[in-house]
PDB file of C-alpha atoms and ligand atoms in Angstrom:
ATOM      1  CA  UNK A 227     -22.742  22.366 -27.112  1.00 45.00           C
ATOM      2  CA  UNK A 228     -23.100  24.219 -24.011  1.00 48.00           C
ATOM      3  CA  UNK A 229     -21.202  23.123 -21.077  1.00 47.00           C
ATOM      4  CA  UNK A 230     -23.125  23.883 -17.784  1.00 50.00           C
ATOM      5  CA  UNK A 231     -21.032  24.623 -14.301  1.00 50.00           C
ATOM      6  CA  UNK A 232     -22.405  21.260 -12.735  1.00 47.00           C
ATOM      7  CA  UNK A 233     -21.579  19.257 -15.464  1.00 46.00           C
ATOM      8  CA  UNK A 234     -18.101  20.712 -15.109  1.00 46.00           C
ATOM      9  CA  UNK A 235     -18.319  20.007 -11.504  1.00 46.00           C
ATOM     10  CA  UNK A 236     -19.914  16.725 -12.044  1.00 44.00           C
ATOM     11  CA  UNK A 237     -16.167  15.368 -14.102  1.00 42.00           C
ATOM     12  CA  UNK A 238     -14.594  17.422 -11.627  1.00 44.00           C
ATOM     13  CA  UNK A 239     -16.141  14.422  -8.828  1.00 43.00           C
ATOM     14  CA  UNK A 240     -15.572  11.832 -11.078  1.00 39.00           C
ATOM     15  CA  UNK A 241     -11.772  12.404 -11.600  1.00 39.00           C
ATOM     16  CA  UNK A 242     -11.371  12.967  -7.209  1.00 44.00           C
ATOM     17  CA  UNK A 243     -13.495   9.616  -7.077  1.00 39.00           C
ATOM     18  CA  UNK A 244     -11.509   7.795  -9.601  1.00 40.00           C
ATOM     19  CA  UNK A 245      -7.815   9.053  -8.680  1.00 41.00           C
ATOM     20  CA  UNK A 246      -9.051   8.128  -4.516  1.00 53.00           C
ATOM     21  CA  UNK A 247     -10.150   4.413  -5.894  1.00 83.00           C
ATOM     22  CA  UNK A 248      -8.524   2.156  -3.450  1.00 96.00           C
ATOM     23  CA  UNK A 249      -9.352  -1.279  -5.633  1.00 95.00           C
ATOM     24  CA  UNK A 250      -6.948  -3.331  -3.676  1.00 98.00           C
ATOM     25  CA  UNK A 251      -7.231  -5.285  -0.383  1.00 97.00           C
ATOM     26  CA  UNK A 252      -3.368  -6.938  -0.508  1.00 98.00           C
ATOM     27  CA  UNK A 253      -0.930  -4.227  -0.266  1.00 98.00           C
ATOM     28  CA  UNK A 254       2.593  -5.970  -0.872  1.00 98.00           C
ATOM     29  CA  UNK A 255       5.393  -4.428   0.496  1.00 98.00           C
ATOM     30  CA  UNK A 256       9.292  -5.241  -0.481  1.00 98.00           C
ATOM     31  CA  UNK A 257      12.659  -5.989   0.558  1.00 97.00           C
ATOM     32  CA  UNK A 258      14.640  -7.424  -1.634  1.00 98.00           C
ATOM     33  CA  UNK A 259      16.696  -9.321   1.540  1.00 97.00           C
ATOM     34  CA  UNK A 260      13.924 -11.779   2.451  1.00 97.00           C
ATOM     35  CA  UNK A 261      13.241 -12.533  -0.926  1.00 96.00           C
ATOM     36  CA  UNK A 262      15.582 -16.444  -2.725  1.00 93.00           C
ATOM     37  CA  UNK A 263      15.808 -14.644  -6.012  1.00 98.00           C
ATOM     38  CA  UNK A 264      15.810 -11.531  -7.781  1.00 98.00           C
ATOM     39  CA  UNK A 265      13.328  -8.866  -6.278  1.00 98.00           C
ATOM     40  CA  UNK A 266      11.875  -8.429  -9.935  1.00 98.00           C
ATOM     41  CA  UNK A 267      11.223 -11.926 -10.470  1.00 98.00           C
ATOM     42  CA  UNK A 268       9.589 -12.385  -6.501  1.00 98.00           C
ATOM     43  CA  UNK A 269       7.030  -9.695  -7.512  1.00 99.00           C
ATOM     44  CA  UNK A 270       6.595 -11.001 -10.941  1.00 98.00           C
ATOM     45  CA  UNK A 271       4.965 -14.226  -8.830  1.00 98.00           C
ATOM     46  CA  UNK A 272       3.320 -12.369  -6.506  1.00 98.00           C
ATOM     47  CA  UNK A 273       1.615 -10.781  -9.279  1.00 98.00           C
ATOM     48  CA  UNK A 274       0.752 -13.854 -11.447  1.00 98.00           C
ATOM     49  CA  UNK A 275      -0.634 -15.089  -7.431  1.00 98.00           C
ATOM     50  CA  UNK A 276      -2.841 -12.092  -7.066  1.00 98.00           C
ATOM     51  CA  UNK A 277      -1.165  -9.228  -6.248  1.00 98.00           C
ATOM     52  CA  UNK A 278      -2.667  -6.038  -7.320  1.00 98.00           C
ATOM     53  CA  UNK A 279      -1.023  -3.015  -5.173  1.00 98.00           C
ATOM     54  CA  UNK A 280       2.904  -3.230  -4.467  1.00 99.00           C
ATOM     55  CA  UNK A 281       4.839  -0.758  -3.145  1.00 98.00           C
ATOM     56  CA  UNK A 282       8.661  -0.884  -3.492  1.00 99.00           C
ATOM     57  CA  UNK A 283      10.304  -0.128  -0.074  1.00 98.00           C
ATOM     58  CA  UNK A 284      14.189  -0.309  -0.530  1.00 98.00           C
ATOM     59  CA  UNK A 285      15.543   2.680   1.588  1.00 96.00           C
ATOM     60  CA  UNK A 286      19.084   1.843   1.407  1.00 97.00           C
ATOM     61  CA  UNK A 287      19.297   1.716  -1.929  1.00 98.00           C
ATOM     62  CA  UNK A 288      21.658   4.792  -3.622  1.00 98.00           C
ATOM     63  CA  UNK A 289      18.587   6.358  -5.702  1.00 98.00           C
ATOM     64  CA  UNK A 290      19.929   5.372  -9.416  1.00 98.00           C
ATOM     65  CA  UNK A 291      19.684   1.706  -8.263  1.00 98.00           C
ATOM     66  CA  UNK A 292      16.104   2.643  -6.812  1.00 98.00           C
ATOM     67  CA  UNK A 293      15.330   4.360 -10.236  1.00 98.00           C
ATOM     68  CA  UNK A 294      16.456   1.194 -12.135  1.00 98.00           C
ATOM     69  CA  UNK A 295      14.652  -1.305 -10.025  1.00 98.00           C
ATOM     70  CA  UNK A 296      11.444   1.470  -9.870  1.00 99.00           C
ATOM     71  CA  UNK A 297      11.357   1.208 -13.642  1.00 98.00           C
ATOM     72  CA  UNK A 298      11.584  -2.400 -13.614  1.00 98.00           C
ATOM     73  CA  UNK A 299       8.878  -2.906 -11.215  1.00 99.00           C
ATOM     74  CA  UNK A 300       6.877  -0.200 -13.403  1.00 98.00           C
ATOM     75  CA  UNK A 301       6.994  -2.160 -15.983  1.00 98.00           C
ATOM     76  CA  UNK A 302       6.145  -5.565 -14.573  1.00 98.00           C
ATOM     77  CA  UNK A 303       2.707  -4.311 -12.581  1.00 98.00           C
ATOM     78  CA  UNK A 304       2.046  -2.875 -15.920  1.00 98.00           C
ATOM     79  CA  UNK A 305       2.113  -5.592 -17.443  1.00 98.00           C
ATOM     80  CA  UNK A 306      -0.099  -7.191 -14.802  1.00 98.00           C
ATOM     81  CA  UNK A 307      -2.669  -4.271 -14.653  1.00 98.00           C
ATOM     82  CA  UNK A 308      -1.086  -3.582 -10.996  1.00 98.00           C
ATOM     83  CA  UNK A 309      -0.455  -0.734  -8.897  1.00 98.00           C
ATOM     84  CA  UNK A 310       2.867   0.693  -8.260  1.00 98.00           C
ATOM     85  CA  UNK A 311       3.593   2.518  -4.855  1.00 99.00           C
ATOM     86  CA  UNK A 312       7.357   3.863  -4.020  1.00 99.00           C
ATOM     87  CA  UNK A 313       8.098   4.533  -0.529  1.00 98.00           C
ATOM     88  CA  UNK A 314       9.171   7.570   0.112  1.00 98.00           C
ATOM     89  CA  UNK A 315      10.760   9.219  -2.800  1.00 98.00           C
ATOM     90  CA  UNK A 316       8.021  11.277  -4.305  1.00 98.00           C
ATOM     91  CA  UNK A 317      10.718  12.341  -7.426  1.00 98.00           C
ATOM     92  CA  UNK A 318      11.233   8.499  -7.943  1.00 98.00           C
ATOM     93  CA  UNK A 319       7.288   8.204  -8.316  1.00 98.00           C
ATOM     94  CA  UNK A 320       6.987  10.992 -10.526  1.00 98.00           C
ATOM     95  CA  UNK A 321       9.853   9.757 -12.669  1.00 98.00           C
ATOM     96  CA  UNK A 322       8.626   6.411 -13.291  1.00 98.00           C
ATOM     97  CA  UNK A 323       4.653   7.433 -13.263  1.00 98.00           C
ATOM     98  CA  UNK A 324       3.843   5.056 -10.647  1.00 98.00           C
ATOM     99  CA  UNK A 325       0.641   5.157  -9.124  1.00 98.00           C
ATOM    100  CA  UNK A 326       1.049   6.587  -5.706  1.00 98.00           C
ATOM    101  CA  UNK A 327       3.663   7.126  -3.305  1.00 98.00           C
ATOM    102  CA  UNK A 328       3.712   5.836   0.455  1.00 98.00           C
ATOM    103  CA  UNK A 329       5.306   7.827   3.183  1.00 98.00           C
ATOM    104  CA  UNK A 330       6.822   7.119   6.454  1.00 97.00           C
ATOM    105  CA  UNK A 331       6.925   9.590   9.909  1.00 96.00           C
ATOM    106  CA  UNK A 332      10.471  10.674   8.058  1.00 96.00           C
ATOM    107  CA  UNK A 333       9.206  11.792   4.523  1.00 98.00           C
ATOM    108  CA  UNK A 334       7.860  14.859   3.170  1.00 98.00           C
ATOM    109  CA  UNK A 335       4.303  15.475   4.862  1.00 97.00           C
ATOM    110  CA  UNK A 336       1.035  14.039   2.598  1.00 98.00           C
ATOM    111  CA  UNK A 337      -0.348  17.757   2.090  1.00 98.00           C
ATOM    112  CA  UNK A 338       3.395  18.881   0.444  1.00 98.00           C
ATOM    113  CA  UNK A 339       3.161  15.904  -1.460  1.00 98.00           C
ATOM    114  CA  UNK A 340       0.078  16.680  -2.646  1.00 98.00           C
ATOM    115  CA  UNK A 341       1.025  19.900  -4.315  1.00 97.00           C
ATOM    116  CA  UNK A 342       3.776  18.272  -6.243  1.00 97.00           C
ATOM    117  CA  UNK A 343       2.163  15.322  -7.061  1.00 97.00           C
ATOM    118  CA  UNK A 344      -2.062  16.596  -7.627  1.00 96.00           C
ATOM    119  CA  UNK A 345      -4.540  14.127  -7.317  1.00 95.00           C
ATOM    120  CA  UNK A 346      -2.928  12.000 -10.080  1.00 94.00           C
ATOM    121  CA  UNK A 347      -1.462  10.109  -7.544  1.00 98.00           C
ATOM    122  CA  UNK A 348      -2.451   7.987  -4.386  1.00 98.00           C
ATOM    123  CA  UNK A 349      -0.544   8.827  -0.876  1.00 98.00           C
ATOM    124  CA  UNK A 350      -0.388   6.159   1.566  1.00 98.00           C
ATOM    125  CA  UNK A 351       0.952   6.879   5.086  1.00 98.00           C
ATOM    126  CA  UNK A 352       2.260   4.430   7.568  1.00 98.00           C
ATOM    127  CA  UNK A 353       0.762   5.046  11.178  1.00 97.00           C
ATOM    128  CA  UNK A 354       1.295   3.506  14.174  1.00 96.00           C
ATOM    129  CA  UNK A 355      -1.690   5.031  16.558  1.00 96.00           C
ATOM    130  CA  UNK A 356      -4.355   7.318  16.789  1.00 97.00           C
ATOM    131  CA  UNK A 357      -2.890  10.139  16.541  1.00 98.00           C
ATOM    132  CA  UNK A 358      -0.403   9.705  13.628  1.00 98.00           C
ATOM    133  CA  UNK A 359      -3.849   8.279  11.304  1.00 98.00           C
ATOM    134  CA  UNK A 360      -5.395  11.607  12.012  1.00 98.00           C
ATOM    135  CA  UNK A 361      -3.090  13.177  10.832  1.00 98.00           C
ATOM    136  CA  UNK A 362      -2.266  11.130   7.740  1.00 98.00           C
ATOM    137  CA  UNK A 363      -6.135  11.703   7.301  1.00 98.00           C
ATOM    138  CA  UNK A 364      -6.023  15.475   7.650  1.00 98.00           C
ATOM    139  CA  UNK A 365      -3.140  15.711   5.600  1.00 98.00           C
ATOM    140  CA  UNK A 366      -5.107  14.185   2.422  1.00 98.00           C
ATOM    141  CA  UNK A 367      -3.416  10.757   2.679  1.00 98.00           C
ATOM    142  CA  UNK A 368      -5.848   8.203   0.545  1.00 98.00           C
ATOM    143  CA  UNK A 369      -4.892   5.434   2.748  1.00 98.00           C
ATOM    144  CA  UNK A 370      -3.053   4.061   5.822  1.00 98.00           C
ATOM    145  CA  UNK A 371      -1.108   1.243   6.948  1.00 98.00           C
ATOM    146  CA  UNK A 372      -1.355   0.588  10.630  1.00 98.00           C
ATOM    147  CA  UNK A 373       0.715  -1.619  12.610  1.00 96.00           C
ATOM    148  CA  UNK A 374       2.437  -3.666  13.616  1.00 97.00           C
ATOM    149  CA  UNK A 375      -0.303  -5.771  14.850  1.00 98.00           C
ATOM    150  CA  UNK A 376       1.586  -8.910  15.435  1.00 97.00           C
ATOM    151  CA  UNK A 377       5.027  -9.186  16.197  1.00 92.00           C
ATOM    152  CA  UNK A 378       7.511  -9.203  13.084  1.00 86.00           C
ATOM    153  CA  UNK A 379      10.782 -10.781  12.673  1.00 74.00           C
ATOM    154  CA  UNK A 380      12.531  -7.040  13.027  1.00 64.00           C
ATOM    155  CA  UNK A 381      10.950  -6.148  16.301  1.00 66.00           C
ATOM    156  CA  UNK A 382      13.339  -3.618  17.253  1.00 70.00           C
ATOM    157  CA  UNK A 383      12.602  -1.857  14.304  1.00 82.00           C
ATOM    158  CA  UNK A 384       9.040  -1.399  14.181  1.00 86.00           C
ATOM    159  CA  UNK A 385       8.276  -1.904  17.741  1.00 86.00           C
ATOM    160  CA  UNK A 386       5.518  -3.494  19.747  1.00 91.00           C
ATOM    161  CA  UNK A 387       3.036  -5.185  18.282  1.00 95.00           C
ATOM    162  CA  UNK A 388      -0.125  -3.356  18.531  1.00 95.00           C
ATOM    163  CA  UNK A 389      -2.698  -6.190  18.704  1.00 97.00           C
ATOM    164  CA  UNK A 390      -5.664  -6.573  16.462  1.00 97.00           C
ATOM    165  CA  UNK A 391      -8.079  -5.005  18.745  1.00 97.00           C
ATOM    166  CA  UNK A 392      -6.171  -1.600  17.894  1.00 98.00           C
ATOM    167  CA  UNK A 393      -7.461  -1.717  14.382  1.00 98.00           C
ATOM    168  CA  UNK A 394     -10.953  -1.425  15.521  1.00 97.00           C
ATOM    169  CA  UNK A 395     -10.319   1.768  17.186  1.00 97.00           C
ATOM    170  CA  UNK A 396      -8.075   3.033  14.405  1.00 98.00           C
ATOM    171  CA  UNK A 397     -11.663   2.553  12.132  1.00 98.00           C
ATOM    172  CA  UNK A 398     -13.497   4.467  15.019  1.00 97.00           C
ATOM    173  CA  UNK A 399     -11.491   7.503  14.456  1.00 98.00           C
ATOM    174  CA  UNK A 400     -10.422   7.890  10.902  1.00 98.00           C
ATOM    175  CA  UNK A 401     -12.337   7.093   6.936  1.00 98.00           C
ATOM    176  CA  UNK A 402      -9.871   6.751   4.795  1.00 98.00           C
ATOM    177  CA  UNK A 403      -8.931   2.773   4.535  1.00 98.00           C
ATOM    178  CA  UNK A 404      -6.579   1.189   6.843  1.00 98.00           C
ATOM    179  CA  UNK A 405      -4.319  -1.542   5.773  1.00 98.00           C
ATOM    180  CA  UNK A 406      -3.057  -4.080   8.758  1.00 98.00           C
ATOM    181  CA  UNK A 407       0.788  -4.134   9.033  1.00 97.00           C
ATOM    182  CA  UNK A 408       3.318  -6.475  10.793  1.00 97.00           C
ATOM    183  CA  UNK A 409       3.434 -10.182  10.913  1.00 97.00           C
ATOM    184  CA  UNK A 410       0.234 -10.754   9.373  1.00 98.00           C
ATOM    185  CA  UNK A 411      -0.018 -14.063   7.305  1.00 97.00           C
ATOM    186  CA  UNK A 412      -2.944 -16.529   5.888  1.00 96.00           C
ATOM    187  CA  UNK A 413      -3.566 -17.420   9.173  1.00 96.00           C
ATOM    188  CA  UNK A 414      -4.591 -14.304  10.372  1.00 97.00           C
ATOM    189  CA  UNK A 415      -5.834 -12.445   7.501  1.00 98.00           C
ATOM    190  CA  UNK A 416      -9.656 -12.822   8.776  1.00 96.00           C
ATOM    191  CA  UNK A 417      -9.327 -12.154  12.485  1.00 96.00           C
ATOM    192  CA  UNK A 418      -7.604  -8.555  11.134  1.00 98.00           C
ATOM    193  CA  UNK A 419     -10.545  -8.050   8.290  1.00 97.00           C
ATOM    194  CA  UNK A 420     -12.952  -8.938  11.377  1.00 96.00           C
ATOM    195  CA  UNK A 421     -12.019  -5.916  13.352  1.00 97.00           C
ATOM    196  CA  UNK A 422     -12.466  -3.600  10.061  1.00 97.00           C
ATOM    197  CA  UNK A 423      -9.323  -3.588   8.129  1.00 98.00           C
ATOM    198  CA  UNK A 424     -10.434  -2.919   4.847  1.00 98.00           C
ATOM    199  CA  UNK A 425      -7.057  -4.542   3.450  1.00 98.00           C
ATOM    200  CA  UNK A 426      -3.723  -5.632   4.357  1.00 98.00           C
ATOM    201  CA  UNK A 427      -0.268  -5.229   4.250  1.00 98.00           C
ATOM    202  CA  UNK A 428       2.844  -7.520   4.231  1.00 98.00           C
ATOM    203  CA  UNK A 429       6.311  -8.453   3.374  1.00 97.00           C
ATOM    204  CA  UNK A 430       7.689 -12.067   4.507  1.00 96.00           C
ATOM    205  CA  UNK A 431       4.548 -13.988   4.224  1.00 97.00           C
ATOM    206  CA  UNK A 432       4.491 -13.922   0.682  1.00 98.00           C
ATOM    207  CA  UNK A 433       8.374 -12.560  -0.179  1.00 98.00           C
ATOM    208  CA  UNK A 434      10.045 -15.074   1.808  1.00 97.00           C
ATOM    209  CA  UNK A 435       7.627 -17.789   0.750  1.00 97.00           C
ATOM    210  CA  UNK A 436       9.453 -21.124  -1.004  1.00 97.00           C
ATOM    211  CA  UNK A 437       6.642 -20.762  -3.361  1.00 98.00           C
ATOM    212  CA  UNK A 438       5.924 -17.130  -3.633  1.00 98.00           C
ATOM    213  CA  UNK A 439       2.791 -17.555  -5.990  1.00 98.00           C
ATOM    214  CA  UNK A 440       1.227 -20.269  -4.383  1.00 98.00           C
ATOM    215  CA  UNK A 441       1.821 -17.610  -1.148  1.00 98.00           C
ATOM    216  CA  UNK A 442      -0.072 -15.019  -2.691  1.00 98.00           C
ATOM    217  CA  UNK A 443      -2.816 -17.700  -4.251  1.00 98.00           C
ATOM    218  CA  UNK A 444      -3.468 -18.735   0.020  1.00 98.00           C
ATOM    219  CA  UNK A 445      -3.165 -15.311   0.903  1.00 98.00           C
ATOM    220  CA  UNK A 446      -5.876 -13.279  -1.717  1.00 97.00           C
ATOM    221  CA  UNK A 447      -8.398 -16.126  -0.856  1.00 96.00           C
ATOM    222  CA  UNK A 448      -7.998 -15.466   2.909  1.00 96.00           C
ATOM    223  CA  UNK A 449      -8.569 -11.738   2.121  1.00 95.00           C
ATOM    224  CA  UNK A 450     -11.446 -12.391  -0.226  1.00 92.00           C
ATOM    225  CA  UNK A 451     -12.916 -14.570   2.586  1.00 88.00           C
ATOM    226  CA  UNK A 452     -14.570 -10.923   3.812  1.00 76.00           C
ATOM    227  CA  UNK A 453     -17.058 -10.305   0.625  1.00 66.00           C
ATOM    228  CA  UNK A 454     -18.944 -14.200   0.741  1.00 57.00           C
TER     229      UNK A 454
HETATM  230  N1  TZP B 636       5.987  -1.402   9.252  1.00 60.55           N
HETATM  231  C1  TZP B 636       5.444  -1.909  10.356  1.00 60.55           C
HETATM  232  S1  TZP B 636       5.688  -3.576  10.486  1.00 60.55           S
HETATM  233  C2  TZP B 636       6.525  -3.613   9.006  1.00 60.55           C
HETATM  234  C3  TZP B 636       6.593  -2.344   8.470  1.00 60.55           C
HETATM  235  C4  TZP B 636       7.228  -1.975   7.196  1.00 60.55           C
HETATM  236  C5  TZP B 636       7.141  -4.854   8.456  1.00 60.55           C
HETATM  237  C6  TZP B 636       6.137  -5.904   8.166  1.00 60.55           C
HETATM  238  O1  TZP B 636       6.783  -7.029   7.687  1.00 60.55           O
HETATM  239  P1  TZP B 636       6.109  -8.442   7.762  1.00 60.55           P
HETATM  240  O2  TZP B 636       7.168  -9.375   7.247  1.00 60.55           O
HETATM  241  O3  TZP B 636       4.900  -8.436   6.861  1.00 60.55           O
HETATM  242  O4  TZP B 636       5.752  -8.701   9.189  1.00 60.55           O
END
């Protein structure tokens, strides 16, 4: 058989197109302190509600406990057919084979990542204006979260809420997806998929939940409320 160069560079597109697939519009963020019961068990619901892209965001945790809880969570959205993200620690990632890694303003840049990691990987980026998605975006990130829109229970942290009107001119300057960030819940799922998020992002609505899959249930039909 002879193999012609744009058939080569034909698989070549197909592999970028498949490894940039972003098939998730509920991006589930943890921490294991808002959550009644074992973080393992809170994503296990989460899953069996819906879930289908978590990323495991415990940055005080000494990194064998991270590894532990990285496998276990590897494991579960396996089991699930579910995406694994770790914040941060792109060795973590690698070690467990999740699916991507998501970095903060503190972590290695997205185009360093990208050499260790290929395009086997996703990189998401948290951003918090204009300029920071632009440069997640130049830097090869596959995605962004943006936020906070609304005000979260850490404030302080995170700092002022943004507003939802930012994520429309977030969309007017970058491609890649953006994910809404920060106090978002059922109630305002739409109003944020209105102004162009093409997904979103959260922790306490659905970890903090009495009834964490019943959370997620409410929560994916909000965010499929976009495609009818
Ligand atoms: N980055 C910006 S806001 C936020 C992060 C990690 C926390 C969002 O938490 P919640 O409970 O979904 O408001």
């Amino acid at each position: 058989m002879i193999v012609k160069s744009h058939d080569i560079l034909h698989f070549d597109f197909c592999i970028l197109t498949f490894a940039m697939n972003i098939d998730f519009k509920l991006y589930l963020i943890t921490d294991r302190k808002v959550t009644k019961m074992p973080l393992p068990e809170a994503v296990r619901l989460a899953l069996k509600g819906g879930v289908r892209a978590v990323q495991l965001r415990e940055k005080d945790l000494p990194v064998r406990e991270l590894l532990a809880l990285a496998q276990e969570l590897r494991t579960i959205t396996r089991g699930f057919g579910a995406k694994l993200f770790i914040n941060d620690r792109v060795d973590v990632a690698v070690a467990v084979d999740a699916d991507g890694v998501h970095l903060g303003g503190q972590s290695m840049p997205p185009p360093a990542v990208r050499t260790i990691v290929g395009r086997k990987m996703l990189i998401g980026a948290s951003t918090h204006n204009i300029e920071e998605a632009r440069e997640a975006e130049r830097g090869g990130a596959d995605f962004i979260t943006f936020g906070p829109i609304f005000s979260t229970p850490s404030k302080e942290k995170f700092g002022a809420p943004v507003g939802v009107e930012a994520v429309r001119t977030i969309k007017d300057h970058v491609r890649i997806p953006v994910f809404g960030l920060g106090g978002i819940k059922s109630e305002n799922i739409f109003q944020v998929m209105q102004a162009g998020a093409d997904g979103v992002a959260m922790i306490s609505a659905i970890l903090s939940a009495d009834d964490i899959q019943k959370a997620a249930e409410d929560i994916m039909i909000q965010v499929e409320r976009m495609r009818s």
